[in-house]
């Protein structure tokens, strides 16, 4: 994770949206020539793989800025949730939104992500919690994927919270979401992954396991919101069911960590989430890395943590979890691609990968976490095509 493979005075040769060659500028020019080739001068800047954001809750309606006042007064995420705020408030506004409202609000967030260098993201459903709205959220992701120059990898997260109509009946809700929603996804709304919020007071180990095994039987890949606030067995569960990732991980057990390392389950860390919940509960990234868990980073963009920027996430990973700039960059590119099963096609600047490339207006990669709170992207290429340039005022729809 600390090896970036930096090439000084390097060049990338792109053809038909793919990387055809990468290496010393002189060597690339010698092997591929420069006649008839459009050149982009990135002298003095950093050229790096497009950022990959492997954990987002992109599609929802409304916002929860008023919760900041409560957090400032000392209320915890779970207290706000227990009082009817949190996820269930966003479920109510998302159910009430029209298809166009949902699309337009989510599109604005996606544009901000692209401007900040994210060229592929994962997105979870989970603010519908009924058949109609969950389907609508997945349809919205698919439309955004088609209309925007960001690839969206869809995840079904029907087990994100227990909706009011099933209050106190989490077992029945899990049965409902499996029998009435999940079961129809492959034929009507295909998704790549299934995720579950395995946490005390939300879904327990057994309920989470049941949900994930049902999804596995349908051929979906698995993810877990694991051990975010308390140890809930999420990391163990991810290892047991063969999940591609376990995410959050503020309180995993040693067994859970060992299991993840053994099965090479990617640990997706979300340092902006404890920041926005105003807790000090950052995952112990150093220990996870030492014990051999591959680490990825993600924004966790959601109404509690309105963070579209992987650059800010990289900064937070370094300053709050003591990841090195090199580790954080690997975690935001190559390992993030692995967390969504795309490591063969994106996540690094290598021959035969997609030409998803970001040019950063900084003299070295160490400046990416260091220069905080501003967008450092000067150009974003998706499949070799310029989709955002700092000269543009805003990236809308390309
Ligand atoms: O990953 N922890 C659960 N889900 C989201 C938060 C969703 C919300 O607060 O709306 C997360 O942080
Ligand atoms: Fe999340």
mmCIF file of C-alpha atoms and ligand atoms in Angstrom:
data_model
loop_
_atom_site.group_PDB
_atom_site.id
_atom_site.type_symbol
_atom_site.label_atom_id
_atom_site.label_comp_id
_atom_site.label_asym_id
_atom_site.label_seq_id
_atom_site.Cartn_x
_atom_site.Cartn_y
_atom_site.Cartn_z
ATOM 1 C CA UNK A 1 0.000 0.000 0.000
ATOM 2 C CA UNK A 2 2.936 2.369 0.232
ATOM 3 C CA UNK A 3 4.197 1.813 -3.319
ATOM 4 C CA UNK A 4 2.876 4.286 -5.884
ATOM 5 C CA UNK A 5 5.172 3.452 -8.806
ATOM 6 C CA UNK A 6 5.806 7.107 -9.561
ATOM 7 C CA UNK A 7 7.327 7.935 -12.954
ATOM 8 C CA UNK A 8 8.983 11.344 -13.094
ATOM 9 C CA UNK A 9 8.735 13.019 -16.491
ATOM 10 C CA UNK A 10 6.303 10.351 -17.572
ATOM 11 C CA UNK A 11 3.760 10.143 -20.360
ATOM 12 C CA UNK A 12 0.542 8.248 -20.933
ATOM 13 C CA UNK A 13 -0.578 7.294 -24.433
ATOM 14 C CA UNK A 14 -4.334 6.904 -24.766
ATOM 15 C CA UNK A 15 -6.196 5.340 -27.655
ATOM 16 C CA UNK A 16 -9.889 4.457 -27.990
ATOM 17 C CA UNK A 17 -10.449 5.385 -24.365
ATOM 18 C CA UNK A 18 -7.832 2.951 -23.103
ATOM 19 C CA UNK A 19 -4.289 3.325 -21.823
ATOM 20 C CA UNK A 20 -2.042 1.951 -24.529
ATOM 21 C CA UNK A 21 1.307 2.889 -23.054
ATOM 22 C CA UNK A 22 2.758 4.492 -19.962
ATOM 23 C CA UNK A 23 6.378 5.198 -19.063
ATOM 24 C CA UNK A 24 9.181 7.712 -19.518
ATOM 25 C CA UNK A 25 8.109 10.442 -21.913
ATOM 26 C CA UNK A 26 11.084 9.756 -24.187
ATOM 27 C CA UNK A 27 10.293 6.028 -24.332
ATOM 28 C CA UNK A 28 6.569 6.547 -25.013
ATOM 29 C CA UNK A 29 7.337 9.087 -27.749
ATOM 30 C CA UNK A 30 9.833 6.673 -29.290
ATOM 31 C CA UNK A 31 7.487 3.727 -29.355
ATOM 32 C CA UNK A 32 4.283 5.569 -30.277
ATOM 33 C CA UNK A 33 5.409 8.778 -31.986
ATOM 34 C CA UNK A 34 3.578 12.061 -31.629
ATOM 35 C CA UNK A 35 2.236 12.773 -35.112
ATOM 36 C CA UNK A 36 -1.506 13.346 -35.157
ATOM 37 C CA UNK A 37 -1.686 12.874 -31.428
ATOM 38 C CA UNK A 38 -3.521 15.400 -29.296
ATOM 39 C CA UNK A 39 -1.248 16.411 -26.435
ATOM 40 C CA UNK A 40 -2.168 17.444 -22.914
ATOM 41 C CA UNK A 41 0.668 19.150 -21.092
ATOM 42 C CA UNK A 42 0.746 18.229 -17.413
ATOM 43 C CA UNK A 43 4.201 19.617 -16.660
ATOM 44 C CA UNK A 44 4.712 20.318 -12.974
ATOM 45 C CA UNK A 45 1.504 18.502 -12.038
ATOM 46 C CA UNK A 46 0.512 15.076 -10.761
ATOM 47 C CA UNK A 47 -1.131 12.666 -13.210
ATOM 48 C CA UNK A 48 -2.929 9.909 -11.338
ATOM 49 C CA UNK A 49 -5.691 7.340 -11.742
ATOM 50 C CA UNK A 50 -9.279 8.603 -11.533
ATOM 51 C CA UNK A 51 -10.441 8.384 -7.930
ATOM 52 C CA UNK A 52 -12.774 5.522 -7.078
ATOM 53 C CA UNK A 53 -15.374 5.995 -4.339
ATOM 54 C CA UNK A 54 -16.495 2.530 -3.185
ATOM 55 C CA UNK A 55 -19.114 3.490 -0.560
ATOM 56 C CA UNK A 56 -21.778 6.145 -1.148
ATOM 57 C CA UNK A 57 -25.462 6.662 -0.428
ATOM 58 C CA UNK A 58 -25.824 8.951 -3.461
ATOM 59 C CA UNK A 59 -29.543 8.658 -4.153
ATOM 60 C CA UNK A 60 -31.831 10.290 -1.590
ATOM 61 C CA UNK A 61 -34.091 13.312 -1.323
ATOM 62 C CA UNK A 62 -33.843 16.184 1.140
ATOM 63 C CA UNK A 63 -31.118 17.076 3.625
ATOM 64 C CA UNK A 64 -30.535 17.024 7.380
ATOM 65 C CA UNK A 65 -28.521 20.158 8.073
ATOM 66 C CA UNK A 66 -30.591 20.791 11.228
ATOM 67 C CA UNK A 67 -28.971 17.722 12.831
ATOM 68 C CA UNK A 68 -25.733 19.661 13.010
ATOM 69 C CA UNK A 69 -27.296 21.801 15.761
ATOM 70 C CA UNK A 70 -28.116 18.632 17.718
ATOM 71 C CA UNK A 71 -24.644 17.204 17.209
ATOM 72 C CA UNK A 72 -23.094 20.458 18.415
ATOM 73 C CA UNK A 73 -25.196 20.133 21.587
ATOM 74 C CA UNK A 74 -23.765 16.647 22.135
ATOM 75 C CA UNK A 75 -26.384 14.293 20.674
ATOM 76 C CA UNK A 76 -24.981 11.123 19.205
ATOM 77 C CA UNK A 77 -25.866 9.641 15.816
ATOM 78 C CA UNK A 78 -27.846 6.872 17.511
ATOM 79 C CA UNK A 79 -29.744 9.287 19.786
ATOM 80 C CA UNK A 80 -30.751 11.375 16.789
ATOM 81 C CA UNK A 81 -31.845 8.175 15.032
ATOM 82 C CA UNK A 82 -33.865 6.996 18.063
ATOM 83 C CA UNK A 83 -35.706 10.328 18.106
ATOM 84 C CA UNK A 84 -36.937 9.810 14.555
ATOM 85 C CA UNK A 85 -34.176 11.789 12.831
ATOM 86 C CA UNK A 86 -31.395 10.171 10.884
ATOM 87 C CA UNK A 87 -32.066 7.565 8.236
ATOM 88 C CA UNK A 88 -35.850 7.407 8.805
ATOM 89 C CA UNK A 89 -36.264 11.102 8.181
ATOM 90 C CA UNK A 90 -34.507 10.712 4.845
ATOM 91 C CA UNK A 91 -36.658 7.649 4.104
ATOM 92 C CA UNK A 92 -39.784 9.817 4.536
ATOM 93 C CA UNK A 93 -38.504 12.552 2.208
ATOM 94 C CA UNK A 94 -37.241 10.028 -0.346
ATOM 95 C CA UNK A 95 -40.570 8.174 -0.437
ATOM 96 C CA UNK A 96 -42.366 11.494 -0.971
ATOM 97 C CA UNK A 97 -40.066 12.677 -3.782
ATOM 98 C CA UNK A 98 -41.013 12.399 -7.440
ATOM 99 C CA UNK A 99 -38.723 10.502 -9.767
ATOM 100 C CA UNK A 100 -37.488 13.784 -11.273
ATOM 101 C CA UNK A 101 -36.743 15.324 -7.880
ATOM 102 C CA UNK A 102 -34.766 12.275 -6.859
ATOM 103 C CA UNK A 103 -32.832 12.318 -10.107
ATOM 104 C CA UNK A 104 -32.080 16.049 -10.080
ATOM 105 C CA UNK A 105 -30.961 16.175 -6.454
ATOM 106 C CA UNK A 106 -28.715 13.141 -6.881
ATOM 107 C CA UNK A 107 -27.325 14.448 -10.187
ATOM 108 C CA UNK A 108 -26.090 17.612 -8.478
ATOM 109 C CA UNK A 109 -24.160 15.562 -5.945
ATOM 110 C CA UNK A 110 -22.753 13.341 -8.659
ATOM 111 C CA UNK A 111 -21.513 16.414 -10.557
ATOM 112 C CA UNK A 112 -19.633 17.557 -7.446
ATOM 113 C CA UNK A 113 -18.050 14.097 -7.136
ATOM 114 C CA UNK A 114 -16.887 14.156 -10.749
ATOM 115 C CA UNK A 115 -15.430 17.658 -10.389
ATOM 116 C CA UNK A 116 -13.437 16.385 -7.430
ATOM 117 C CA UNK A 117 -11.956 13.571 -9.483
ATOM 118 C CA UNK A 118 -14.199 10.554 -8.839
ATOM 119 C CA UNK A 119 -14.610 8.665 -12.105
ATOM 120 C CA UNK A 120 -16.249 5.500 -10.700
ATOM 121 C CA UNK A 121 -18.431 5.249 -7.615
ATOM 122 C CA UNK A 122 -20.497 2.659 -5.825
ATOM 123 C CA UNK A 123 -24.008 3.746 -4.769
ATOM 124 C CA UNK A 124 -26.389 2.076 -2.335
ATOM 125 C CA UNK A 125 -30.149 2.053 -2.181
ATOM 126 C CA UNK A 126 -31.663 2.061 1.304
ATOM 127 C CA UNK A 127 -33.725 5.235 1.692
ATOM 128 C CA UNK A 128 -36.862 3.594 0.298
ATOM 129 C CA UNK A 129 -37.251 0.460 2.402
ATOM 130 C CA UNK A 130 -40.355 -0.429 0.406
ATOM 131 C CA UNK A 131 -40.601 -2.106 -2.963
ATOM 132 C CA UNK A 132 -41.630 0.919 -4.983
ATOM 133 C CA UNK A 133 -39.053 3.351 -3.623
ATOM 134 C CA UNK A 134 -36.140 0.896 -3.540
ATOM 135 C CA UNK A 135 -36.816 0.135 -7.218
ATOM 136 C CA UNK A 136 -37.064 3.837 -7.973
ATOM 137 C CA UNK A 137 -33.680 4.491 -6.319
ATOM 138 C CA UNK A 138 -32.035 1.732 -8.362
ATOM 139 C CA UNK A 139 -33.616 3.107 -11.551
ATOM 140 C CA UNK A 140 -32.226 6.536 -10.661
ATOM 141 C CA UNK A 141 -28.706 5.098 -10.269
ATOM 142 C CA UNK A 142 -28.978 3.420 -13.664
ATOM 143 C CA UNK A 143 -30.121 6.615 -15.336
ATOM 144 C CA UNK A 144 -27.303 8.605 -13.753
ATOM 145 C CA UNK A 145 -24.840 5.928 -14.822
ATOM 146 C CA UNK A 146 -26.042 6.263 -18.428
ATOM 147 C CA UNK A 147 -26.241 10.062 -18.513
ATOM 148 C CA UNK A 148 -23.102 11.014 -16.557
ATOM 149 C CA UNK A 149 -19.447 10.394 -17.178
ATOM 150 C CA UNK A 150 -19.137 8.599 -13.868
ATOM 151 C CA UNK A 151 -19.610 4.840 -13.720
ATOM 152 C CA UNK A 152 -22.012 3.847 -10.960
ATOM 153 C CA UNK A 153 -21.818 0.371 -9.427
ATOM 154 C CA UNK A 154 -25.210 -0.326 -7.824
ATOM 155 C CA UNK A 155 -25.701 -1.942 -4.409
ATOM 156 C CA UNK A 156 -29.026 -2.973 -2.875
ATOM 157 C CA UNK A 157 -29.268 -1.968 0.774
ATOM 158 C CA UNK A 158 -32.877 -2.731 1.676
ATOM 159 C CA UNK A 159 -31.541 -3.675 5.126
ATOM 160 C CA UNK A 160 -30.390 -0.125 5.963
ATOM 161 C CA UNK A 161 -32.960 0.486 8.737
ATOM 162 C CA UNK A 162 -36.297 -0.913 9.919
ATOM 163 C CA UNK A 163 -39.034 1.288 8.383
ATOM 164 C CA UNK A 164 -41.867 2.651 10.594
ATOM 165 C CA UNK A 165 -44.445 0.153 9.302
ATOM 166 C CA UNK A 166 -42.260 -2.687 10.647
ATOM 167 C CA UNK A 167 -41.192 -0.899 13.829
ATOM 168 C CA UNK A 168 -40.012 -3.397 16.451
ATOM 169 C CA UNK A 169 -40.275 -6.250 13.928
ATOM 170 C CA UNK A 170 -36.835 -6.440 12.348
ATOM 171 C CA UNK A 171 -37.134 -10.208 11.683
ATOM 172 C CA UNK A 172 -40.338 -9.727 9.721
ATOM 173 C CA UNK A 173 -38.847 -6.821 7.826
ATOM 174 C CA UNK A 174 -35.832 -8.908 6.747
ATOM 175 C CA UNK A 175 -38.208 -11.642 5.558
ATOM 176 C CA UNK A 176 -40.238 -9.036 3.643
ATOM 177 C CA UNK A 177 -37.232 -7.424 1.992
ATOM 178 C CA UNK A 178 -35.916 -10.832 0.892
ATOM 179 C CA UNK A 179 -39.247 -12.216 -0.356
ATOM 180 C CA UNK A 180 -40.786 -9.100 -1.877
ATOM 181 C CA UNK A 181 -37.881 -6.981 -3.082
ATOM 182 C CA UNK A 182 -34.526 -8.769 -3.308
ATOM 183 C CA UNK A 183 -35.982 -11.761 -5.110
ATOM 184 C CA UNK A 184 -37.105 -9.656 -8.108
ATOM 185 C CA UNK A 185 -33.935 -7.625 -8.476
ATOM 186 C CA UNK A 186 -32.022 -9.933 -10.860
ATOM 187 C CA UNK A 187 -34.858 -9.940 -13.405
ATOM 188 C CA UNK A 188 -36.080 -6.341 -13.084
ATOM 189 C CA UNK A 189 -33.383 -4.186 -11.411
ATOM 190 C CA UNK A 190 -30.020 -5.950 -11.579
ATOM 191 C CA UNK A 191 -27.508 -4.800 -8.973
ATOM 192 C CA UNK A 192 -23.938 -5.881 -8.318
ATOM 193 C CA UNK A 193 -23.859 -6.019 -4.504
ATOM 194 C CA UNK A 194 -26.030 -6.360 -1.411
ATOM 195 C CA UNK A 195 -25.149 -4.495 1.794
ATOM 196 C CA UNK A 196 -26.601 -4.603 5.319
ATOM 197 C CA UNK A 197 -26.314 -2.329 8.383
ATOM 198 C CA UNK A 198 -25.129 -4.903 10.965
ATOM 199 C CA UNK A 199 -25.209 -2.925 14.205
ATOM 200 C CA UNK A 200 -26.759 -3.202 17.639
ATOM 201 C CA UNK A 201 -30.237 -1.660 17.483
ATOM 202 C CA UNK A 202 -30.447 -1.990 13.693
ATOM 203 C CA UNK A 203 -29.908 -5.533 12.315
ATOM 204 C CA UNK A 204 -28.217 -8.125 14.492
ATOM 205 C CA UNK A 205 -25.716 -10.725 13.352
ATOM 206 C CA UNK A 206 -28.361 -13.374 12.548
ATOM 207 C CA UNK A 207 -30.628 -11.010 10.620
ATOM 208 C CA UNK A 208 -27.679 -9.597 8.680
ATOM 209 C CA UNK A 209 -26.421 -13.082 7.888
ATOM 210 C CA UNK A 210 -29.822 -14.173 6.609
ATOM 211 C CA UNK A 211 -30.058 -11.143 4.331
ATOM 212 C CA UNK A 212 -26.557 -11.641 2.909
ATOM 213 C CA UNK A 213 -26.957 -15.379 2.324
ATOM 214 C CA UNK A 214 -30.220 -14.774 0.451
ATOM 215 C CA UNK A 215 -28.411 -12.236 -1.750
ATOM 216 C CA UNK A 216 -25.488 -14.594 -2.273
ATOM 217 C CA UNK A 217 -27.865 -17.312 -3.464
ATOM 218 C CA UNK A 218 -29.025 -14.884 -6.174
ATOM 219 C CA UNK A 219 -25.442 -14.291 -7.304
ATOM 220 C CA UNK A 220 -24.891 -10.865 -5.752
ATOM 221 C CA UNK A 221 -21.567 -9.822 -4.231
ATOM 222 C CA UNK A 222 -21.706 -8.880 -0.562
ATOM 223 C CA UNK A 223 -20.783 -5.873 1.589
ATOM 224 C CA UNK A 224 -21.341 -5.139 5.262
ATOM 225 C CA UNK A 225 -21.700 -1.911 7.299
ATOM 226 C CA UNK A 226 -19.651 -3.500 10.054
ATOM 227 C CA UNK A 227 -18.853 -2.556 13.659
ATOM 228 C CA UNK A 228 -19.426 1.172 13.118
ATOM 229 C CA UNK A 229 -20.416 2.057 16.701
ATOM 230 C CA UNK A 230 -20.060 -1.161 18.660
ATOM 231 C CA UNK A 231 -18.661 -4.568 18.028
ATOM 232 C CA UNK A 232 -21.543 -6.389 16.304
ATOM 233 C CA UNK A 233 -19.719 -9.229 14.580
ATOM 234 C CA UNK A 234 -19.795 -7.447 11.239
ATOM 235 C CA UNK A 235 -16.156 -8.139 10.369
ATOM 236 C CA UNK A 236 -16.527 -11.839 11.293
ATOM 237 C CA UNK A 237 -19.698 -12.012 9.223
ATOM 238 C CA UNK A 238 -18.003 -10.425 6.202
ATOM 239 C CA UNK A 239 -15.222 -13.021 6.391
ATOM 240 C CA UNK A 240 -17.643 -15.913 6.920
ATOM 241 C CA UNK A 241 -19.915 -15.130 3.959
ATOM 242 C CA UNK A 242 -17.033 -14.154 1.669
ATOM 243 C CA UNK A 243 -17.954 -10.474 1.353
ATOM 244 C CA UNK A 244 -15.867 -8.318 -0.970
ATOM 245 C CA UNK A 245 -15.656 -5.617 1.730
ATOM 246 C CA UNK A 246 -16.511 -4.730 5.310
ATOM 247 C CA UNK A 247 -17.001 -1.006 5.801
ATOM 248 C CA UNK A 248 -16.670 1.483 8.729
ATOM 249 C CA UNK A 249 -14.814 -0.852 11.186
ATOM 250 C CA UNK A 250 -14.415 1.475 14.167
ATOM 251 C CA UNK A 251 -14.847 -1.432 16.600
ATOM 252 C CA UNK A 252 -13.947 -4.747 14.968
ATOM 253 C CA UNK A 253 -12.816 -7.679 17.137
ATOM 254 C CA UNK A 254 -9.402 -9.264 16.683
ATOM 255 C CA UNK A 255 -11.090 -12.379 15.314
ATOM 256 C CA UNK A 256 -12.944 -10.252 12.819
ATOM 257 C CA UNK A 257 -9.769 -8.524 11.669
ATOM 258 C CA UNK A 258 -7.896 -11.831 11.348
ATOM 259 C CA UNK A 259 -10.787 -13.331 9.399
ATOM 260 C CA UNK A 260 -10.794 -10.377 7.007
ATOM 261 C CA UNK A 261 -7.036 -10.602 6.506
ATOM 262 C CA UNK A 262 -7.263 -14.349 5.839
ATOM 263 C CA UNK A 263 -10.030 -13.957 3.268
ATOM 264 C CA UNK A 264 -8.600 -10.674 1.895
ATOM 265 C CA UNK A 265 -11.876 -8.859 2.554
ATOM 266 C CA UNK A 266 -11.224 -5.188 1.775
ATOM 267 C CA UNK A 267 -11.685 -2.864 4.760
ATOM 268 C CA UNK A 268 -13.408 0.269 3.464
ATOM 269 C CA UNK A 269 -12.692 3.118 5.886
ATOM 270 C CA UNK A 270 -14.821 6.269 5.970
ATOM 271 C CA UNK A 271 -12.962 8.906 8.000
ATOM 272 C CA UNK A 272 -15.451 11.677 7.221
ATOM 273 C CA UNK A 273 -18.237 9.775 9.001
ATOM 274 C CA UNK A 274 -16.931 10.002 12.602
ATOM 275 C CA UNK A 275 -15.904 13.567 11.718
ATOM 276 C CA UNK A 276 -19.447 14.492 10.708
ATOM 277 C CA UNK A 277 -20.979 12.565 13.634
ATOM 278 C CA UNK A 278 -18.564 14.450 15.906
ATOM 279 C CA UNK A 279 -17.086 11.400 17.566
ATOM 280 C CA UNK A 280 -13.464 10.416 18.052
ATOM 281 C CA UNK A 281 -14.175 6.875 16.908
ATOM 282 C CA UNK A 282 -11.886 6.590 13.923
ATOM 283 C CA UNK A 283 -10.971 3.096 12.777
ATOM 284 C CA UNK A 284 -7.488 1.937 13.728
ATOM 285 C CA UNK A 285 -6.144 1.986 10.186
ATOM 286 C CA UNK A 286 -2.564 1.317 11.288
ATOM 287 C CA UNK A 287 -3.518 -1.897 13.033
ATOM 288 C CA UNK A 288 -5.705 -3.090 10.172
ATOM 289 C CA UNK A 289 -2.851 -2.495 7.728
ATOM 290 C CA UNK A 290 -0.315 -4.196 10.008
ATOM 291 C CA UNK A 291 -2.526 -7.260 10.296
ATOM 292 C CA UNK A 292 -2.791 -7.521 6.523
ATOM 293 C CA UNK A 293 -6.267 -6.189 5.728
ATOM 294 C CA UNK A 294 -6.307 -4.400 2.334
ATOM 295 C CA UNK A 295 -7.631 -0.904 3.033
ATOM 296 C CA UNK A 296 -9.759 1.295 0.775
ATOM 297 C CA UNK A 297 -11.184 4.751 1.461
ATOM 298 C CA UNK A 298 -14.614 6.130 0.595
ATOM 299 C CA UNK A 299 -16.632 9.302 1.156
ATOM 300 C CA UNK A 300 -19.763 7.619 2.616
ATOM 301 C CA UNK A 301 -21.662 10.532 1.017
ATOM 302 C CA UNK A 302 -25.069 10.539 2.780
ATOM 303 C CA UNK A 303 -27.330 13.110 4.495
ATOM 304 C CA UNK A 304 -25.369 12.761 7.760
ATOM 305 C CA UNK A 305 -22.026 13.167 6.005
ATOM 306 C CA UNK A 306 -22.461 15.369 2.937
ATOM 307 C CA UNK A 307 -19.025 14.779 1.543
ATOM 308 C CA UNK A 308 -18.671 14.307 -2.206
ATOM 309 C CA UNK A 309 -14.861 14.632 -2.209
ATOM 310 C CA UNK A 310 -12.364 11.794 -2.178
ATOM 311 C CA UNK A 311 -9.645 14.465 -1.872
ATOM 312 C CA UNK A 312 -11.074 15.567 1.481
ATOM 313 C CA UNK A 313 -11.379 11.896 2.448
ATOM 314 C CA UNK A 314 -7.678 11.372 1.693
ATOM 315 C CA UNK A 315 -6.822 14.386 3.863
ATOM 316 C CA UNK A 316 -8.945 13.015 6.724
ATOM 317 C CA UNK A 317 -7.346 9.561 6.397
ATOM 318 C CA UNK A 318 -3.878 11.043 6.831
ATOM 319 C CA UNK A 319 -4.660 13.530 9.584
ATOM 320 C CA UNK A 320 -7.094 11.410 11.632
ATOM 321 C CA UNK A 321 -6.051 7.810 10.935
ATOM 322 C CA UNK A 322 -2.329 8.320 10.375
ATOM 323 C CA UNK A 323 -2.314 6.781 6.938
ATOM 324 C CA UNK A 324 0.601 7.956 4.816
ATOM 325 C CA UNK A 325 -0.174 9.967 1.662
ATOM 326 C CA UNK A 326 0.942 6.926 -0.386
ATOM 327 C CA UNK A 327 -1.348 4.538 1.530
ATOM 328 C CA UNK A 328 -4.280 6.926 1.273
ATOM 329 C CA UNK A 329 -3.816 7.332 -2.487
ATOM 330 C CA UNK A 330 -3.616 3.564 -3.051
ATOM 331 C CA UNK A 331 -6.716 3.205 -0.855
ATOM 332 C CA UNK A 332 -8.586 5.787 -2.944
ATOM 333 C CA UNK A 333 -7.673 4.254 -6.306
ATOM 334 C CA UNK A 334 -6.439 0.662 -6.696
ATOM 335 C CA UNK A 335 -7.830 -0.737 -3.441
ATOM 336 C CA UNK A 336 -11.066 1.185 -3.896
ATOM 337 C CA UNK A 337 -11.420 -0.469 -7.299
ATOM 338 C CA UNK A 338 -10.836 -3.855 -5.622
ATOM 339 C CA UNK A 339 -13.598 -3.052 -3.102
ATOM 340 C CA UNK A 340 -16.085 -2.975 -5.987
ATOM 341 C CA UNK A 341 -14.573 -5.775 -8.080
ATOM 342 C CA UNK A 342 -13.129 -3.457 -10.756
ATOM 343 C CA UNK A 343 -9.394 -3.815 -10.088
ATOM 344 C CA UNK A 344 -8.734 -5.352 -13.496
ATOM 345 C CA UNK A 345 -10.091 -2.389 -15.457
ATOM 346 C CA UNK A 346 -9.594 0.771 -13.367
ATOM 347 C CA UNK A 347 -7.688 2.065 -10.316
ATOM 348 C CA UNK A 348 -4.204 2.446 -11.798
ATOM 349 C CA UNK A 349 -2.465 3.870 -14.857
ATOM 350 C CA UNK A 350 -1.522 0.617 -16.563
ATOM 351 C CA UNK A 351 -1.619 -0.659 -20.091
ATOM 352 C CA UNK A 352 -5.060 -1.948 -21.155
ATOM 353 C CA UNK A 353 -6.916 -0.223 -18.343
ATOM 354 C CA UNK A 354 -9.553 2.452 -18.987
ATOM 355 C CA UNK A 355 -8.091 5.932 -19.439
ATOM 356 C CA UNK A 356 -9.770 7.302 -16.306
ATOM 357 C CA UNK A 357 -7.185 9.862 -15.269
ATOM 358 C CA UNK A 358 -7.005 12.935 -13.081
ATOM 359 C CA UNK A 359 -4.489 15.752 -13.371
ATOM 360 C CA UNK A 360 -3.929 17.487 -10.044
ATOM 361 C CA UNK A 361 -2.607 21.036 -9.808
ATOM 362 C CA UNK A 362 0.125 20.104 -7.315
ATOM 363 C CA UNK A 363 3.881 19.486 -7.594
ATOM 364 C CA UNK A 364 3.841 16.107 -5.824
ATOM 365 C CA UNK A 365 1.371 13.525 -4.515
ATOM 366 C CA UNK A 366 2.139 14.571 -0.931
ATOM 367 C CA UNK A 367 0.345 17.831 -1.585
ATOM 368 C CA UNK A 368 -2.952 16.005 -2.170
ATOM 369 C CA UNK A 369 -3.704 15.435 1.544
ATOM 370 C CA UNK A 370 -1.618 18.441 2.536
ATOM 371 C CA UNK A 371 -3.471 21.172 0.610
ATOM 372 C CA UNK A 372 -6.811 20.720 2.260
ATOM 373 C CA UNK A 373 -10.287 22.006 1.669
ATOM 374 C CA UNK A 374 -9.942 22.978 -1.968
ATOM 375 C CA UNK A 375 -10.417 21.164 -5.249
ATOM 376 C CA UNK A 376 -6.984 20.369 -6.700
ATOM 377 C CA UNK A 377 -8.248 18.786 -9.950
ATOM 378 C CA UNK A 378 -7.284 20.648 -13.061
ATOM 379 C CA UNK A 379 -8.519 18.022 -15.532
ATOM 380 C CA UNK A 380 -10.559 14.828 -15.277
ATOM 381 C CA UNK A 381 -10.528 12.295 -18.125
ATOM 382 C CA UNK A 382 -13.109 9.525 -18.299
ATOM 383 C CA UNK A 383 -12.351 6.914 -20.925
ATOM 384 C CA UNK A 384 -9.826 9.341 -22.431
ATOM 385 C CA UNK A 385 -12.391 12.128 -22.773
ATOM 386 C CA UNK A 386 -12.075 15.414 -20.863
ATOM 387 C CA UNK A 387 -15.158 15.559 -18.636
ATOM 388 C CA UNK A 388 -14.102 18.271 -16.216
ATOM 389 C CA UNK A 389 -11.573 21.019 -16.502
ATOM 390 C CA UNK A 390 -10.894 23.586 -13.800
ATOM 391 C CA UNK A 391 -11.599 26.191 -16.450
ATOM 392 C CA UNK A 392 -15.241 25.074 -16.448
ATOM 393 C CA UNK A 393 -17.386 26.719 -13.843
ATOM 394 C CA UNK A 394 -19.287 23.550 -13.038
ATOM 395 C CA UNK A 395 -19.432 20.027 -14.477
ATOM 396 C CA UNK A 396 -23.078 19.314 -15.132
ATOM 397 C CA UNK A 397 -24.049 16.564 -17.525
ATOM 398 C CA UNK A 398 -21.624 15.329 -20.139
HETATM 399 O O1 LIG B 1 -22.895 4.639 6.295
HETATM 400 N N1 LIG B 1 -24.451 3.776 8.994
HETATM 401 C C1 LIG B 1 -25.405 3.677 8.217
HETATM 402 N N2 LIG B 1 -25.619 4.333 7.099
HETATM 403 C C2 LIG B 1 -25.012 5.526 6.693
HETATM 404 C C3 LIG B 1 -25.646 6.740 7.274
HETATM 405 C C4 LIG B 1 -26.957 6.998 6.692
HETATM 406 C C5 LIG B 1 -27.672 8.214 7.216
HETATM 407 O O2 LIG B 1 -27.389 8.710 8.326
HETATM 408 O O3 LIG B 1 -28.553 8.687 6.487
HETATM 409 C C6 LIG B 1 -23.519 5.480 6.908
HETATM 410 O O4 LIG B 1 -22.951 6.285 7.667
HETATM 411 FE FE1 LIG B 2 -22.694 3.931 4.606
#
